[in-house]
Short mmCIF file of C-alpha atoms and ligand atoms in Angstrom, two decimals:
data_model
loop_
_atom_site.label_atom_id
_atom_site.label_comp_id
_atom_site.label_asym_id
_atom_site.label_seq_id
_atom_site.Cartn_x
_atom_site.Cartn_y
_atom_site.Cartn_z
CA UNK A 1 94.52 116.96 10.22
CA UNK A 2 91.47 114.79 11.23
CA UNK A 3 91.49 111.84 13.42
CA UNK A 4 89.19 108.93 14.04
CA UNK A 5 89.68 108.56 18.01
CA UNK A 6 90.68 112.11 18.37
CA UNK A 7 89.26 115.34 18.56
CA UNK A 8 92.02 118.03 18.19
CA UNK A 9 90.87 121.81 19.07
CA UNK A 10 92.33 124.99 19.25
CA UNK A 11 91.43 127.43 21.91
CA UNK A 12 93.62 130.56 21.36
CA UNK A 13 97.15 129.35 22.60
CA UNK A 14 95.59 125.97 24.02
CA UNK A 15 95.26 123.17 22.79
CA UNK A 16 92.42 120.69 23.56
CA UNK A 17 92.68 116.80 22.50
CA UNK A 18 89.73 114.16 23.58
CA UNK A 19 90.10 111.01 23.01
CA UNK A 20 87.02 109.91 21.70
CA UNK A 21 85.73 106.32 21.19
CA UNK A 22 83.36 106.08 24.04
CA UNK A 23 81.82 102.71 22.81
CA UNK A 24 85.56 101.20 24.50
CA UNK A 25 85.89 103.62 27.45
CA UNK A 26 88.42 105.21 25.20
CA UNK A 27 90.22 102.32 25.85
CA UNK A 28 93.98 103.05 23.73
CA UNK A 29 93.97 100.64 20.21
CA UNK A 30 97.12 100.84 18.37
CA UNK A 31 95.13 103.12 16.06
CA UNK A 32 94.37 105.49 18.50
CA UNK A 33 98.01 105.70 19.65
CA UNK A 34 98.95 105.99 16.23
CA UNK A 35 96.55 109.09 16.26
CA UNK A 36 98.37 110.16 19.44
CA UNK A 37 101.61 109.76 18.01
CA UNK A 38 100.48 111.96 14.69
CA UNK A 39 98.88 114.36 16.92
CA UNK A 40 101.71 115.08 19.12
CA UNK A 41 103.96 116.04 15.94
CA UNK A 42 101.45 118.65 14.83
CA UNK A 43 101.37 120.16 18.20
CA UNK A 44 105.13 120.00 18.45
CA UNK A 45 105.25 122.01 15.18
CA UNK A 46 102.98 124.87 16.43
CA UNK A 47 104.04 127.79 17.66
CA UNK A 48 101.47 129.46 18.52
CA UNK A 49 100.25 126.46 21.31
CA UNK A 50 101.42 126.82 24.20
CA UNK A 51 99.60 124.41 26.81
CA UNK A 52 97.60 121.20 25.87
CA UNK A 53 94.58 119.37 27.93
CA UNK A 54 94.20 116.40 27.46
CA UNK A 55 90.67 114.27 28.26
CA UNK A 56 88.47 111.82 27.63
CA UNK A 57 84.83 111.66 25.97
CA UNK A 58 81.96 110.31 27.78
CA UNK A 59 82.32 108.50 31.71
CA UNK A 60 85.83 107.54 30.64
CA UNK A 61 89.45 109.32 30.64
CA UNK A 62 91.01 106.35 29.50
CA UNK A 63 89.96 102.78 30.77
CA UNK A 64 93.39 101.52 29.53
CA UNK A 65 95.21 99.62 26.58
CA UNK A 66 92.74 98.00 24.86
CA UNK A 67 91.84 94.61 26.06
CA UNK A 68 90.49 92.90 23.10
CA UNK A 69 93.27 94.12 20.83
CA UNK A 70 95.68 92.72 23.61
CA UNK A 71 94.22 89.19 24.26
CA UNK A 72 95.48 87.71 21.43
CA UNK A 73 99.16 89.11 21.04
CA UNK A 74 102.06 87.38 20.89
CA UNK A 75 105.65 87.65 22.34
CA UNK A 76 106.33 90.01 19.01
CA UNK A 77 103.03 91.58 18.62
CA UNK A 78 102.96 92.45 22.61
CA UNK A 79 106.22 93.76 22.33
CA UNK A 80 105.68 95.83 19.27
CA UNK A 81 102.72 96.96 21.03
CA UNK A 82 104.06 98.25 23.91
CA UNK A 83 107.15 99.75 22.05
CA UNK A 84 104.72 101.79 20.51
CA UNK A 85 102.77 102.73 23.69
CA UNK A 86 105.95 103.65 25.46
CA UNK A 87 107.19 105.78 22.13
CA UNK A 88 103.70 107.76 21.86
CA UNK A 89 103.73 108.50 26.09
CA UNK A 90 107.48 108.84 26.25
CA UNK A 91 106.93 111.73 23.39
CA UNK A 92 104.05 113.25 25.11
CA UNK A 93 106.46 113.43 28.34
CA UNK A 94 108.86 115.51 26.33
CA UNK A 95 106.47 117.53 24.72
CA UNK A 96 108.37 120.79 24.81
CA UNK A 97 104.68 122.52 25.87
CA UNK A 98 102.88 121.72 29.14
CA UNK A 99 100.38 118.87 29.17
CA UNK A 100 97.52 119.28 31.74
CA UNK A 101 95.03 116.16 32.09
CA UNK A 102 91.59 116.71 32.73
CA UNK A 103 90.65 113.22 34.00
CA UNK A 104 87.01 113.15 33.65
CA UNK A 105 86.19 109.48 34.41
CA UNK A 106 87.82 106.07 34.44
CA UNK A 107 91.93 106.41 34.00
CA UNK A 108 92.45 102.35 34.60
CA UNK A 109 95.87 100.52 33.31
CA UNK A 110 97.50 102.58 30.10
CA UNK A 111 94.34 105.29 31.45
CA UNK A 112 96.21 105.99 34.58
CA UNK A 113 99.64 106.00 32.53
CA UNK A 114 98.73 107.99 30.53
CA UNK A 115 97.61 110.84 33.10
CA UNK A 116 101.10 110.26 34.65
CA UNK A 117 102.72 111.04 31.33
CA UNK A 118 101.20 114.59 31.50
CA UNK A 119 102.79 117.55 33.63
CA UNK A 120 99.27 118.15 35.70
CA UNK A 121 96.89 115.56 36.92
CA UNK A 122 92.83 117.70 37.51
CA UNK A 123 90.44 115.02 38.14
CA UNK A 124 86.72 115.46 38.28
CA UNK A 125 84.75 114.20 41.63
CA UNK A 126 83.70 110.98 39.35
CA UNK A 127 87.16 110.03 38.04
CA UNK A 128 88.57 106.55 38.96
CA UNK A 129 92.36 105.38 39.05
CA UNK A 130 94.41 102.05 39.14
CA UNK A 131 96.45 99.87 37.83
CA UNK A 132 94.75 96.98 37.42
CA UNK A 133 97.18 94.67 35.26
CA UNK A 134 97.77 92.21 37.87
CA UNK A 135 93.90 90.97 37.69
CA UNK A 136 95.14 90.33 34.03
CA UNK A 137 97.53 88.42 34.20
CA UNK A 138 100.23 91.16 33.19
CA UNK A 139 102.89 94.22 34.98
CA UNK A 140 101.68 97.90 33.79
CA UNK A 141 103.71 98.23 30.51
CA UNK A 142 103.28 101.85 29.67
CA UNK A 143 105.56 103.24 32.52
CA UNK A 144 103.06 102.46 35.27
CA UNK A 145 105.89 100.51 37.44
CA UNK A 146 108.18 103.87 37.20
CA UNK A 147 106.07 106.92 37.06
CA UNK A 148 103.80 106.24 39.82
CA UNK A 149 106.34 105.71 42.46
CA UNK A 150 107.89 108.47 41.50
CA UNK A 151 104.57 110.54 41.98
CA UNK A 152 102.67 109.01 45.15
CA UNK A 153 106.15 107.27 46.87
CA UNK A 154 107.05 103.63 46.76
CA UNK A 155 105.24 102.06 49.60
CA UNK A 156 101.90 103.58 48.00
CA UNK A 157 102.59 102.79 44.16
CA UNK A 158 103.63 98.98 45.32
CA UNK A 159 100.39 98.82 47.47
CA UNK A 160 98.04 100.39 44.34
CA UNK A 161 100.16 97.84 41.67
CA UNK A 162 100.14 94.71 43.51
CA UNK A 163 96.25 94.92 44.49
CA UNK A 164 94.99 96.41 41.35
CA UNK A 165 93.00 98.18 43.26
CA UNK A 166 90.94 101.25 42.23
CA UNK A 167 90.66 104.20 44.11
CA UNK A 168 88.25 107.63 43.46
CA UNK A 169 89.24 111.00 42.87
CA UNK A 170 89.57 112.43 46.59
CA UNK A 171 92.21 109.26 47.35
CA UNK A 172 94.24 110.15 44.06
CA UNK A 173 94.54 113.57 45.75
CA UNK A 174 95.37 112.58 49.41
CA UNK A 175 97.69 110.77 47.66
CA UNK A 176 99.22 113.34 45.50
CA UNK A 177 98.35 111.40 41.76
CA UNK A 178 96.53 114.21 41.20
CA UNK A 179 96.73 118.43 41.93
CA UNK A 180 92.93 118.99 42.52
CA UNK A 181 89.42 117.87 42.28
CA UNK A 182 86.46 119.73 40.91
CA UNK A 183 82.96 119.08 40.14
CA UNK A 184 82.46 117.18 36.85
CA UNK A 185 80.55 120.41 34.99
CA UNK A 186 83.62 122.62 36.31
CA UNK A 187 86.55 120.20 34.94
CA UNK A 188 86.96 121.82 31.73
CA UNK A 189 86.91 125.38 32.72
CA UNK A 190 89.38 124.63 35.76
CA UNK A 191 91.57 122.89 32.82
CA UNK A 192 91.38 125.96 30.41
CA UNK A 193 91.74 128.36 33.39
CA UNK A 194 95.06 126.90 34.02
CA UNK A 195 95.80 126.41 30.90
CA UNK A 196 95.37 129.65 30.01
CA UNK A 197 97.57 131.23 33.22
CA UNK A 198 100.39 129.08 32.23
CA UNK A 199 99.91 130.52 28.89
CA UNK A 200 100.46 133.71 29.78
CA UNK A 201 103.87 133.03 30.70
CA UNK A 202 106.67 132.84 28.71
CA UNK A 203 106.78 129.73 26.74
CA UNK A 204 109.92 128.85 26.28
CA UNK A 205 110.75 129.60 30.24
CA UNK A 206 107.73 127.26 30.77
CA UNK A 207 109.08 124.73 27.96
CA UNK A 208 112.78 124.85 29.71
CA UNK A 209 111.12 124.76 33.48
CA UNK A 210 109.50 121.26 32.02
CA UNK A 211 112.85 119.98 30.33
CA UNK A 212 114.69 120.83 34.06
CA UNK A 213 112.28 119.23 35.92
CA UNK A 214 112.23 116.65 34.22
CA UNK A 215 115.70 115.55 33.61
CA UNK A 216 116.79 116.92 36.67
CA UNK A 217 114.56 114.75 38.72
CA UNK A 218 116.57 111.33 37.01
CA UNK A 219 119.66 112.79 38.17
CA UNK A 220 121.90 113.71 41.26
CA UNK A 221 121.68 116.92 42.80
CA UNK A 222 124.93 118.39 41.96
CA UNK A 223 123.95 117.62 38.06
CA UNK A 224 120.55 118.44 38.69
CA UNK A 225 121.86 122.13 39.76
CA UNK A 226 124.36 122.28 36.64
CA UNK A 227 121.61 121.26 33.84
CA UNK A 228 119.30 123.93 35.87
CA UNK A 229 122.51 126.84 35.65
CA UNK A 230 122.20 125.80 32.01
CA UNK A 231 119.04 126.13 30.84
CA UNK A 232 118.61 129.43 33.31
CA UNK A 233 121.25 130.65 30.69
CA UNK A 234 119.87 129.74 27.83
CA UNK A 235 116.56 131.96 28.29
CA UNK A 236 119.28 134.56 28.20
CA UNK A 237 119.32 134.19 24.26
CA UNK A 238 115.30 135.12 24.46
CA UNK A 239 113.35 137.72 23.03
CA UNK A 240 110.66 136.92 25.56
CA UNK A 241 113.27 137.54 28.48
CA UNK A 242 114.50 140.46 27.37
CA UNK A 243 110.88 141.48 27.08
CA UNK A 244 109.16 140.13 30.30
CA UNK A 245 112.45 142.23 32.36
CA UNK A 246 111.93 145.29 30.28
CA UNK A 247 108.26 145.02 30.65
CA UNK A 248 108.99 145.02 34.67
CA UNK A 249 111.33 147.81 34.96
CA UNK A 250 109.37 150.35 32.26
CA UNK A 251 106.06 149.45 33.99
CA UNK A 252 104.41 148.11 30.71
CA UNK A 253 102.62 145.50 29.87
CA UNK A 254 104.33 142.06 28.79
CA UNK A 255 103.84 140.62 25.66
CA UNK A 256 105.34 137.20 24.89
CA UNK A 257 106.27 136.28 21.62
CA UNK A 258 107.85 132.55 21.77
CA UNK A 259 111.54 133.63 20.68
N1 DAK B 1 89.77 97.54 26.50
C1 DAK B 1 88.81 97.23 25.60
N2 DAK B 1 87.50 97.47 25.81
C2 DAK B 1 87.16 98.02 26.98
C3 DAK B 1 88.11 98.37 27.99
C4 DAK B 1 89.49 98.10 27.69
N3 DAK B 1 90.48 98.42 28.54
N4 DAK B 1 87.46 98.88 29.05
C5 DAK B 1 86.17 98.88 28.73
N5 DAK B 1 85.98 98.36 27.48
C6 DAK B 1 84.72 98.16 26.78
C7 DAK B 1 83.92 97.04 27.37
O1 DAK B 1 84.36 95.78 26.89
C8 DAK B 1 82.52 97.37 26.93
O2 DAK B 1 82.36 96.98 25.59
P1 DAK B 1 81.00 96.27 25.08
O3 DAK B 1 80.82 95.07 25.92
O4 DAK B 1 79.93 97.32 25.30
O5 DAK B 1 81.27 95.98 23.63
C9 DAK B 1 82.51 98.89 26.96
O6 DAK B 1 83.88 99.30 26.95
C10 DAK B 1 81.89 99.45 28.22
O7 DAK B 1 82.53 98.86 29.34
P2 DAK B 1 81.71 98.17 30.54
O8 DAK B 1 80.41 97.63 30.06
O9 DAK B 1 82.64 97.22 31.21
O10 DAK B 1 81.45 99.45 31.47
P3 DAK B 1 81.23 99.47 33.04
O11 DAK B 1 80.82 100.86 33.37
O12 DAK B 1 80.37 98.33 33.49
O13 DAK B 1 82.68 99.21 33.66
C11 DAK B 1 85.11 99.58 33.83
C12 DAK B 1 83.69 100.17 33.47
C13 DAK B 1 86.13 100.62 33.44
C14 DAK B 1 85.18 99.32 35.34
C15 DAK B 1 85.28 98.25 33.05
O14 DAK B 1 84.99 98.49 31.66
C16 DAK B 1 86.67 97.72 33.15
O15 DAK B 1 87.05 97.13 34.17
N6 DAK B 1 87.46 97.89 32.08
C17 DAK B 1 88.79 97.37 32.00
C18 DAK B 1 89.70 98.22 32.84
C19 DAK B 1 91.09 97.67 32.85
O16 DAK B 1 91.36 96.53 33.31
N7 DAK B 1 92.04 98.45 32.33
C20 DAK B 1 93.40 98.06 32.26
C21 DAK B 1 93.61 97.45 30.92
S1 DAK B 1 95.22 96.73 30.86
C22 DAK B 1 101.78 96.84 27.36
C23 DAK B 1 101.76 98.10 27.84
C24 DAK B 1 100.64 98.57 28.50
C25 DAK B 1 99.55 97.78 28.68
C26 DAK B 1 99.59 96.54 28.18
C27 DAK B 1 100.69 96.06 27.50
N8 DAK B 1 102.96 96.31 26.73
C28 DAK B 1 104.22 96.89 27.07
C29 DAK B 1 102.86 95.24 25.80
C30 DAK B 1 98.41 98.30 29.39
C31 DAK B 1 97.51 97.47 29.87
C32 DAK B 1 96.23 97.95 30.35
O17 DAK B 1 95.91 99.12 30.34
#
């Protein structure tokens, strides 16, 4: 399928999406979630990806919701609007495939957001993150308040959200927003590269890993460890199990097949 604000490419078992409409700093349109929404699906529904990158085109990851669509909104327009921001990142959170961001450039507002909705945060040396909603006049709406606590610790996430201050790459990674920082040229590669080892794992062990950190982390410890005993028996009922084990103990070569 072709998209207006999205490039969509497929590397082998990866799967590369830019958000492209560099005249707005990529800046997220309902449009362009739309796109994100549709794009999603058809990644969902492909077996043969197994990781996605995500990143943005030009000197911008995402400079966040987009301000002129915004300005004008009203109590039901706003709230449709961020219904369907929270639907599209919520979905891209439970993408049953690992989601790796490649933040190139500015990742402002429903930029940053966004980056938090992926599994892996690489930034490039230029990229820039905050929340800046307070300077207008609104809270994050796209899970800002919720994921980034949860990332960087509460005393930080309050201190980034009530200034609106932005901060460069090597601060998201003291930090902990993000895993590593690279030189702009080498962002892509150091993407694909770990795209690619993750890849080379089982998927659906990856896929379940995802779904049990994930809910785990929202619950208590003891339920936590249950929904982990669970899914550790569920990869039980996988070819790709029975294959990476025999693979071990014969000495061969693995070869996952996503069943
Ligand atoms: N929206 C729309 N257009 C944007 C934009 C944005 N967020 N950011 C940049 N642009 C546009 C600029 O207007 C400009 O357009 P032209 O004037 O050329 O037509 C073009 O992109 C280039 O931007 P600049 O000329 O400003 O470029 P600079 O390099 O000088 O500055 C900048 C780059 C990133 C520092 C600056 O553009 C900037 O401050 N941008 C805004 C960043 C920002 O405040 N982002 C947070 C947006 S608020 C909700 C849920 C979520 C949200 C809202 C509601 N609900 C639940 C309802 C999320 C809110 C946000 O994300």
């Amino acid at each position: 399928m072709e998209y207006k604000n999205i490039v969509f490419q497929k590397e082998d078992k990866v799967a590369v999406l830019t958000i492209s409409r560099p005249k707005a700093l990529n800046a997220l349109n309902s449009e362009t979630l739309k796109e994100l929404d549709l794009v999603i699906d058809e990644i969902a529904n492909d077996d043969e990806i197994y990781a996605v990158i995500l990143t943005g085109e030009g000197k911008a990851f995402v400079a966040g919701a987009d301000i002129s669509e915004m300005k004008d909104l009203d109590v039901i327009s706003g709230r449709k609007f961020g219904q369907l921001g929270n639907r599209v990142f919520r979905k891209l959170e439970s993408l049953e495939k690992p989601v790796i961001a490649a933040v190139n450039g500015f990742a402002l507002g429903g930029g940053c957001e966004l980056s938090m909705a992926c599994d892996i945060r690489i930034a490039s040396s230029k990229a820039k993150f905050g929340q800046p909603e307070v300077g207008l006049g609104i809270t994050p709406g796209f899970g800002g308040t919720q994921r980034l606590p949860r990332l960087v610790g509460l005393g930080m996430a309050k201190e980034l959200i009530y200034t609106a201050k932005i901060i460069k790459a090597d601060e998201a990674l003291r930090i902990g927003l993000v895993n590593k920082v690279v030189e702009p040229e080498e962002l892509l590669a150091e993407a694909r590269a770990l795209a690619n080892i993750i890849a080379g794992q089982a998927p659906i062990a990856v896929s379940l890993c995802k779904a049990a950190i994930n809910k785990g982390m929202q619950l208590d410890i003891d339920s936590a460890i249950a929904y982990e005993a669970e899914i550790f028996g569920e990869c039980f009922s996988t070819e790709d199990q029975k294959n990476g084990m025999t693979a071990f103990i014969e000495k061969t070569e693995k070869c996952f097949k996503n069943k």
